[in-house]
mmCIF file of C-alpha atoms in Angstrom:
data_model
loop_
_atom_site.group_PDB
_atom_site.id
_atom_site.type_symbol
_atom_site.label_atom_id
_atom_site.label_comp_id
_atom_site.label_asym_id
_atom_site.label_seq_id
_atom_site.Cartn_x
_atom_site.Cartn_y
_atom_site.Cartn_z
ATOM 1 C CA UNK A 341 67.941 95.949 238.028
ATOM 2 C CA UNK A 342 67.325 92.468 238.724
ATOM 3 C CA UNK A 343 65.467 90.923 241.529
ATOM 4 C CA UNK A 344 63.391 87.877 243.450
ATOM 5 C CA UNK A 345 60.269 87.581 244.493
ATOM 6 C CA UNK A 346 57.740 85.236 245.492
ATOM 7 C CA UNK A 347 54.765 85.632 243.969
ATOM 8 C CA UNK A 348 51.610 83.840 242.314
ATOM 9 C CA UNK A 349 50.083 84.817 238.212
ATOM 10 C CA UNK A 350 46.713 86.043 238.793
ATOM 11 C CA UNK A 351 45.830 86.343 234.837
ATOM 12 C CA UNK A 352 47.784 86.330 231.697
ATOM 13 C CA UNK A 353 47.791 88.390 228.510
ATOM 14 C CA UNK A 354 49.121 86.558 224.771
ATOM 15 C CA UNK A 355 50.361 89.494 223.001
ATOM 16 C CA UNK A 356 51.522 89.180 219.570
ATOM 17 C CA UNK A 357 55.170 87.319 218.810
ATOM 18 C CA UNK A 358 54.375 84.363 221.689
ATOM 19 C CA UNK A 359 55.095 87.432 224.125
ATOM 20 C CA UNK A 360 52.818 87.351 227.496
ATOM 21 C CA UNK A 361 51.723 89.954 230.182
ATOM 22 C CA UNK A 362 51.472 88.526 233.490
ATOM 23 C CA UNK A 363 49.091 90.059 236.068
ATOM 24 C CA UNK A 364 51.482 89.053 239.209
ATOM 25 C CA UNK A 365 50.680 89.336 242.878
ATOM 26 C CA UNK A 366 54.452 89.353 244.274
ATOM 27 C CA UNK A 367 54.981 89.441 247.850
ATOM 28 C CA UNK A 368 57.788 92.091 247.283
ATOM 29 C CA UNK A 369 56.024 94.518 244.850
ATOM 30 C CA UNK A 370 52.628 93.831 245.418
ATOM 31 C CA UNK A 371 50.359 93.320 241.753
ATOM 32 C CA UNK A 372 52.261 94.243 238.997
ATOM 33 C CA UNK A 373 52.088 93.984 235.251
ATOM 34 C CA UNK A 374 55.428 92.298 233.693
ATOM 35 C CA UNK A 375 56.120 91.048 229.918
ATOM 36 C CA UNK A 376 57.583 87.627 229.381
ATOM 37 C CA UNK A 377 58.810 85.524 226.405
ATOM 38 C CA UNK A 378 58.778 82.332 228.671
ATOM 39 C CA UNK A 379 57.193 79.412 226.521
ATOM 40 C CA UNK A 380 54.202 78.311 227.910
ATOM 41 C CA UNK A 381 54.629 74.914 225.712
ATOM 42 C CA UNK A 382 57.632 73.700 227.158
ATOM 43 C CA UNK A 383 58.066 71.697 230.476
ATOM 44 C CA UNK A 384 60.966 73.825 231.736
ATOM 45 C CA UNK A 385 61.037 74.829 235.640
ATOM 46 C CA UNK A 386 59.789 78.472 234.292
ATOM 47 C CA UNK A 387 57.032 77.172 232.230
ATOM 48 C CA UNK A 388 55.564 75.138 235.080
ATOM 49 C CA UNK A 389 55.741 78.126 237.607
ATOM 50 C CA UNK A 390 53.830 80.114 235.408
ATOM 51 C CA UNK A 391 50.639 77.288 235.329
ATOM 52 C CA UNK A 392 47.647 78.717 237.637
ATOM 53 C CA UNK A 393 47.418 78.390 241.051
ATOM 54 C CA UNK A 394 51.274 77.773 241.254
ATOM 55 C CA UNK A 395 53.011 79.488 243.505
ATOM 56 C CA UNK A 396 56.988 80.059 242.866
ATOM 57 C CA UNK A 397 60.095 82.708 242.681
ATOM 58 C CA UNK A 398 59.983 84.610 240.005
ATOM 59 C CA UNK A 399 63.745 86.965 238.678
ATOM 60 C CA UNK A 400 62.204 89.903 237.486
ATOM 61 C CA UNK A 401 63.933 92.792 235.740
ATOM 62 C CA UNK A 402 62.613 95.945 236.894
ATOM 63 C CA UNK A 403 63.441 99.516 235.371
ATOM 64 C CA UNK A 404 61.894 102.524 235.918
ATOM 65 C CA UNK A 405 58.687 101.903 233.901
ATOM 66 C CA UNK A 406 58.038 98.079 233.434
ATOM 67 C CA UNK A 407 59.042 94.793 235.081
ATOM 68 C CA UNK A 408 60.470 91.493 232.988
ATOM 69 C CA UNK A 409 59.960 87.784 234.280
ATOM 70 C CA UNK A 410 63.364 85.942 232.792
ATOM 71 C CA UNK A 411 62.954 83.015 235.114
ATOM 72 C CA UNK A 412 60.894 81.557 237.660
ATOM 73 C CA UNK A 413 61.307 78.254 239.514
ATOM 74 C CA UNK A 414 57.676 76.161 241.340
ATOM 75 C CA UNK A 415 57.798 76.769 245.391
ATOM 76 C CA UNK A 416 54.213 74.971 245.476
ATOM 77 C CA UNK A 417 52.670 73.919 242.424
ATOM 78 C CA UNK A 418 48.949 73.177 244.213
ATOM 79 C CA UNK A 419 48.217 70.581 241.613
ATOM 80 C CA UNK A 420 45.255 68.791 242.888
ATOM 81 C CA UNK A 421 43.184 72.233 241.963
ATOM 82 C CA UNK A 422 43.879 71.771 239.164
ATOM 83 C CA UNK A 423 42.642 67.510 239.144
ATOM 84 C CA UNK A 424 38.964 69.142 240.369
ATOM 85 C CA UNK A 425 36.671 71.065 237.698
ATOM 86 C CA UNK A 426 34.797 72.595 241.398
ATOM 87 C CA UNK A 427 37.921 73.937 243.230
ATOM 88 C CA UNK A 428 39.510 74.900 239.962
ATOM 89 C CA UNK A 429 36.535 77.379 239.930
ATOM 90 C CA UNK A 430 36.489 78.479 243.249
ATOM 91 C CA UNK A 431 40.622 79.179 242.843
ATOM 92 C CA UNK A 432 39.913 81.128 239.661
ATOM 93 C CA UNK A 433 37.033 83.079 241.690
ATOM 94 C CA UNK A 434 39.503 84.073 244.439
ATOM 95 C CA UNK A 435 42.232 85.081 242.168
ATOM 96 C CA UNK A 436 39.751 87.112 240.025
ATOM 97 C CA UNK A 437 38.302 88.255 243.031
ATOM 98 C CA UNK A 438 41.879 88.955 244.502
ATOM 99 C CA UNK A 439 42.935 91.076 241.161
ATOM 100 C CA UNK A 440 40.297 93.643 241.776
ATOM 101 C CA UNK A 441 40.689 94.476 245.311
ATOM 102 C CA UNK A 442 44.165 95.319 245.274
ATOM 103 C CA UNK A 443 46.127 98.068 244.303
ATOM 104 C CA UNK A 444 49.129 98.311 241.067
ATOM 105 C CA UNK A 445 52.351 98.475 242.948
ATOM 106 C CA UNK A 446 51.159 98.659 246.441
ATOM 107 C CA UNK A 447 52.539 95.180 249.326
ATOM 108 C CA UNK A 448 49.986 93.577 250.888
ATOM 109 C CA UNK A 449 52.090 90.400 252.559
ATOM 110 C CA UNK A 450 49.212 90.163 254.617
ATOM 111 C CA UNK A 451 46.630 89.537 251.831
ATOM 112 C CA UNK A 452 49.518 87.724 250.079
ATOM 113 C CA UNK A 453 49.815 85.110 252.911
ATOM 114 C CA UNK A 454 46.035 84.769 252.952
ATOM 115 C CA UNK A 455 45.946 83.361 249.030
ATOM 116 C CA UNK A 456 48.831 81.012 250.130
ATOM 117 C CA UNK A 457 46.639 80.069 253.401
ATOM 118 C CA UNK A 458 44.111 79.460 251.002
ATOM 119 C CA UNK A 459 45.178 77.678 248.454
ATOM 120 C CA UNK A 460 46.596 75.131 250.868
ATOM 121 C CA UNK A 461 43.529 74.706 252.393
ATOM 122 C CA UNK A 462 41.037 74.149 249.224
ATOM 123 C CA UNK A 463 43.816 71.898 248.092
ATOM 124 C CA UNK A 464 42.911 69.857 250.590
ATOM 125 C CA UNK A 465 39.270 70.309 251.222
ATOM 126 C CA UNK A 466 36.845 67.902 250.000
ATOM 127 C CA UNK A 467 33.262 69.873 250.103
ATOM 128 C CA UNK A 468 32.147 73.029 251.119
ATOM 129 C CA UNK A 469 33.849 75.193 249.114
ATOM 130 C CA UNK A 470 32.132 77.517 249.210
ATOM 131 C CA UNK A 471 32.644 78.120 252.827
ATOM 132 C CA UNK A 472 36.596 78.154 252.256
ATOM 133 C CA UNK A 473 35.499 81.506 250.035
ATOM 134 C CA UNK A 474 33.641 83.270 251.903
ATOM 135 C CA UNK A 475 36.160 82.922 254.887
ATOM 136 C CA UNK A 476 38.780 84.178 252.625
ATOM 137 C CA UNK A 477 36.517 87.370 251.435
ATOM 138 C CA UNK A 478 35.679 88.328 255.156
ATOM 139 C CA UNK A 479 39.147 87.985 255.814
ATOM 140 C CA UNK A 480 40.772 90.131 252.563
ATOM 141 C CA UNK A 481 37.973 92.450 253.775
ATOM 142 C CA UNK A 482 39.599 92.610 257.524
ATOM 143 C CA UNK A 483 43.089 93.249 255.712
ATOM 144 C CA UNK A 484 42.301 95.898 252.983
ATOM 145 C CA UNK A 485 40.721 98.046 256.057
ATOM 146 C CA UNK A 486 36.940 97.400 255.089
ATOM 147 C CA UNK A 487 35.700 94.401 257.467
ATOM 148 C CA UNK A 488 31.844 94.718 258.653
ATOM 149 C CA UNK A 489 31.366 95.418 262.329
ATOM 150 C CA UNK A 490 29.789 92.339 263.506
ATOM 151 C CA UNK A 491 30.383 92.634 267.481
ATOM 152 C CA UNK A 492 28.849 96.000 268.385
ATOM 153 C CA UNK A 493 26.179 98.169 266.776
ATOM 154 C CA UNK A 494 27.948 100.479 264.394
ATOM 155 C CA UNK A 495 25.435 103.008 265.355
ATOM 156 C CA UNK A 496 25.376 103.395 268.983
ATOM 157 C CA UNK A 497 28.153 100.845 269.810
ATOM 158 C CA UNK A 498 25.557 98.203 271.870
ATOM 159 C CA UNK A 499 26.411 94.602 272.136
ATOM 160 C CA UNK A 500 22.965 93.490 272.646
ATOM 161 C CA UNK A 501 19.665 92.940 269.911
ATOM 162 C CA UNK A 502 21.963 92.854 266.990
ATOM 163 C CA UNK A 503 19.786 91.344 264.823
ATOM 164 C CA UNK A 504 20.182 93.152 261.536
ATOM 165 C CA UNK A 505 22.677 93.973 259.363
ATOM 166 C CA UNK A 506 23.289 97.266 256.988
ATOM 167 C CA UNK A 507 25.060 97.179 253.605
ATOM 168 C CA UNK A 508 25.621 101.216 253.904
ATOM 169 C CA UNK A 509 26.221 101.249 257.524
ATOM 170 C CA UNK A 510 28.773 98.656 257.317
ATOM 171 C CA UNK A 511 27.690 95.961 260.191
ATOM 172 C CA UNK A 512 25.131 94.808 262.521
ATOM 173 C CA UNK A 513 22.141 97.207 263.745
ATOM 174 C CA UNK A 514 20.441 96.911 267.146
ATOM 175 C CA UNK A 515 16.743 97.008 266.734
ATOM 176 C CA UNK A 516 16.685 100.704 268.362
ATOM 177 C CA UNK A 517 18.529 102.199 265.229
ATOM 178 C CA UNK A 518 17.624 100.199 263.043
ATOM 179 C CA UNK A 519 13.672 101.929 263.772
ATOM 180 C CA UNK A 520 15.859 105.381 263.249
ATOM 181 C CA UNK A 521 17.440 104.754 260.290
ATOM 182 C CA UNK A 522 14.410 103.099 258.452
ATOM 183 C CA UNK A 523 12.564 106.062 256.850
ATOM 184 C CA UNK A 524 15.935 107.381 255.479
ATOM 185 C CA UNK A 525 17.438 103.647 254.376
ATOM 186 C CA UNK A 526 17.005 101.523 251.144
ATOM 187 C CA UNK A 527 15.802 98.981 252.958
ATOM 188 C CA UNK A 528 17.276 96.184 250.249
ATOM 189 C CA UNK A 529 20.484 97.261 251.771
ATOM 190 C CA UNK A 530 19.153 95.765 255.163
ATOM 191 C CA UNK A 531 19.172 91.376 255.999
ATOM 192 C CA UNK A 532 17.537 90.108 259.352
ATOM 193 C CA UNK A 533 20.636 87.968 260.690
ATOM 194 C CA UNK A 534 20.502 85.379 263.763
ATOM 195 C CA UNK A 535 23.724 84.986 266.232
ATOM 196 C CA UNK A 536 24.515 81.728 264.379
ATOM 197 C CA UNK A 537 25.402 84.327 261.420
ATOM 198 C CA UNK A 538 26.979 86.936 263.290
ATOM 199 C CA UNK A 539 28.584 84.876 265.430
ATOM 200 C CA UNK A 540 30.457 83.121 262.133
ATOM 201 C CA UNK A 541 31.478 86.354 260.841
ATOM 202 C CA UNK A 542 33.097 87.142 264.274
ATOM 203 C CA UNK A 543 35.200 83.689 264.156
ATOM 204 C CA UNK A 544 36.398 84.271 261.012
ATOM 205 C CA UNK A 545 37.856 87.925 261.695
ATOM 206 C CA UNK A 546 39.553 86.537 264.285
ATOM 207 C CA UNK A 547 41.272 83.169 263.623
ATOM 208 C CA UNK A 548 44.148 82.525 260.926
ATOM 209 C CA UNK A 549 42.510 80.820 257.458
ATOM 210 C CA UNK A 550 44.546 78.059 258.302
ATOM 211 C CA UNK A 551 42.435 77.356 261.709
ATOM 212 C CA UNK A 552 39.295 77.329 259.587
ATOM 213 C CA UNK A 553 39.980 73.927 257.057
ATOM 214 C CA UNK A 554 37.287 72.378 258.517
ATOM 215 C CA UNK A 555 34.584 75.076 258.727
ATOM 216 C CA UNK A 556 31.592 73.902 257.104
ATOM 217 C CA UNK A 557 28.347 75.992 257.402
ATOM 218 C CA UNK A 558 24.586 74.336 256.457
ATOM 219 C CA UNK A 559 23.281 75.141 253.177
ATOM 220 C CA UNK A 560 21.013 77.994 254.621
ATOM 221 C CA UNK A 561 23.696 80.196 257.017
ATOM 222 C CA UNK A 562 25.806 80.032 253.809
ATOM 223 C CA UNK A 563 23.720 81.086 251.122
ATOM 224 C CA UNK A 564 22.337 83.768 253.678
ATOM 225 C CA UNK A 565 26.097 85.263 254.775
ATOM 226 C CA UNK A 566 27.048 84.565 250.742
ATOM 227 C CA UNK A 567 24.079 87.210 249.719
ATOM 228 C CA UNK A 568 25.418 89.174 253.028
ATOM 229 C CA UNK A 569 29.277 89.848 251.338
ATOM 230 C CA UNK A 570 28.326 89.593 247.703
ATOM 231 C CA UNK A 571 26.318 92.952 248.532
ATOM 232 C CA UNK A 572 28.783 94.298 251.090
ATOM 233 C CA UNK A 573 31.576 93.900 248.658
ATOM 234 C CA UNK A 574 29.522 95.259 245.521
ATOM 235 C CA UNK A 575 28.287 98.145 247.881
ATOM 236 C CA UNK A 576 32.206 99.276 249.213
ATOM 237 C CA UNK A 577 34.043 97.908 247.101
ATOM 238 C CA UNK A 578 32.070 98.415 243.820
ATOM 239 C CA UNK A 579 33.107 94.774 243.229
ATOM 240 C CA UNK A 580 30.437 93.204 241.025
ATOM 241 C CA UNK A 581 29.958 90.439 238.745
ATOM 242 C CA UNK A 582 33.512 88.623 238.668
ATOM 243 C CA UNK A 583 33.496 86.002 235.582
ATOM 244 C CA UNK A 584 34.117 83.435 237.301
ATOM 245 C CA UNK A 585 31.585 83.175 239.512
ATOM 246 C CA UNK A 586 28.932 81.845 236.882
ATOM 247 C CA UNK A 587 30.286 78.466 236.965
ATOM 248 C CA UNK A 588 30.482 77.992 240.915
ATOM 249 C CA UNK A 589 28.685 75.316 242.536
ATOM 250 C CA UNK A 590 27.142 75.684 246.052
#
């Protein structure tokens, strides 16, 4: 059967005969595996859709067992990435970090529309990229059901003394529980945060990536929240040193 679908090449595979694997996040399948012979040498509309961080229509066939790209054709072809060494990093840490926290063969549109939201917006930005990740990880986080609490105590549910957060808890502590839960907590799994922290966490969950091109945090709120989700994510997620993110900057 043949078919469209949007979609965006998170890695690819050479095989043996100039035939590829593409790792493909599709808006209509979700990640999928699918062969292609497309040349990667050649300047044809397929070839050019297939270039990283391009984001295009792919004809797939699709049987029972496997999936084909014959053809694809460039929607957006986010090209300045690719003109920066620094947000060519930071776009191969997202997709990396995209590949492992979704599913084979499961839709995520929402998560889908997030990469596109991001792209766009780190194609554009001209520091701080850093910042432009971490929104996006909070955010996959919101969409793949595993955001941190960061309005109420996600012990007792208060609104007030929030002034730590807990890895294995999953969000912000009030200073009550937190004296309950210290003699049977790792206490490396706990961070003293201000409101300046918790409050950025907050905006994030709950404006559009798009609304947040011009978020730029100071040197210290970022490094503190990027310790924050590196941790989270390696705690739930079991999400751990991604290749990629040896060669960031920030």
């Amino acid at each position: 059967m043949y078919t469209d679908t949007e979609g965006i090449v998170l890695k690819n595979v050479k095989m043996p005969g100039g035939r590829k694997i593409l790792v493909l996040f599709s808006l209509k399948y979700g990640k999928i595996s699918a062969g292609t012979n497309i040349n990667e040498k050649g300047r044809s509309k397929s070839t050019l859709a297939l270039r990283p961080f391009t984001y295009s229509k792919f004809e797939i066939y699709k049987n029972r067992e496997s999936y084909n790209v014959n053809s694809a054709e460039v929607i957006k072809s986010f090209y300045k990435i690719g003109e920066d060494v620094d947000k060519y990093m930071y776009a191969s840490y997202i997709l990396e970090f995209t590949d492992k926290i979704i599913s084979e063969n499961e839709r995520a549109p929402q998560l889908f529309d997030l990469l596109i939201d991001y792209l766009t917006a780190l194609e554009k930005r001209n520091k701080k990229y850093a910042t432009l990740a971490l929104a996006y990880q909070i955010k996959s986080l919101l969409y793949i059901g595993c955001a941190p609490e960061a309005k109420k105590c996600v012990c007792c549910g208060q609104h007030e003394d929030l002034n730590w957060f807990a890895i294995n808890e999953g969000g912000v502590l009030c200073e009550n529980c937190l004296n309950k839960l210290k003699s049977n907590v790792n206490e490396s799994l706990i961070y003293g945060v201000n409101f300046g922290i918790i409050e950025v966490i907050n905006y994030i969950l709950s404006n559009p990536l798009k609304n947040l091109e011009n978020l730029a945090l100071n040197d210290k709120t970022q490094e503190k929240l990027k310790i924050i989700i590196r941790n989270y994510i390696a705690y739930h997620l079991d999400i751990r040193d991604l290749k990629s993110e040896s060669f960031l900057i920030e």
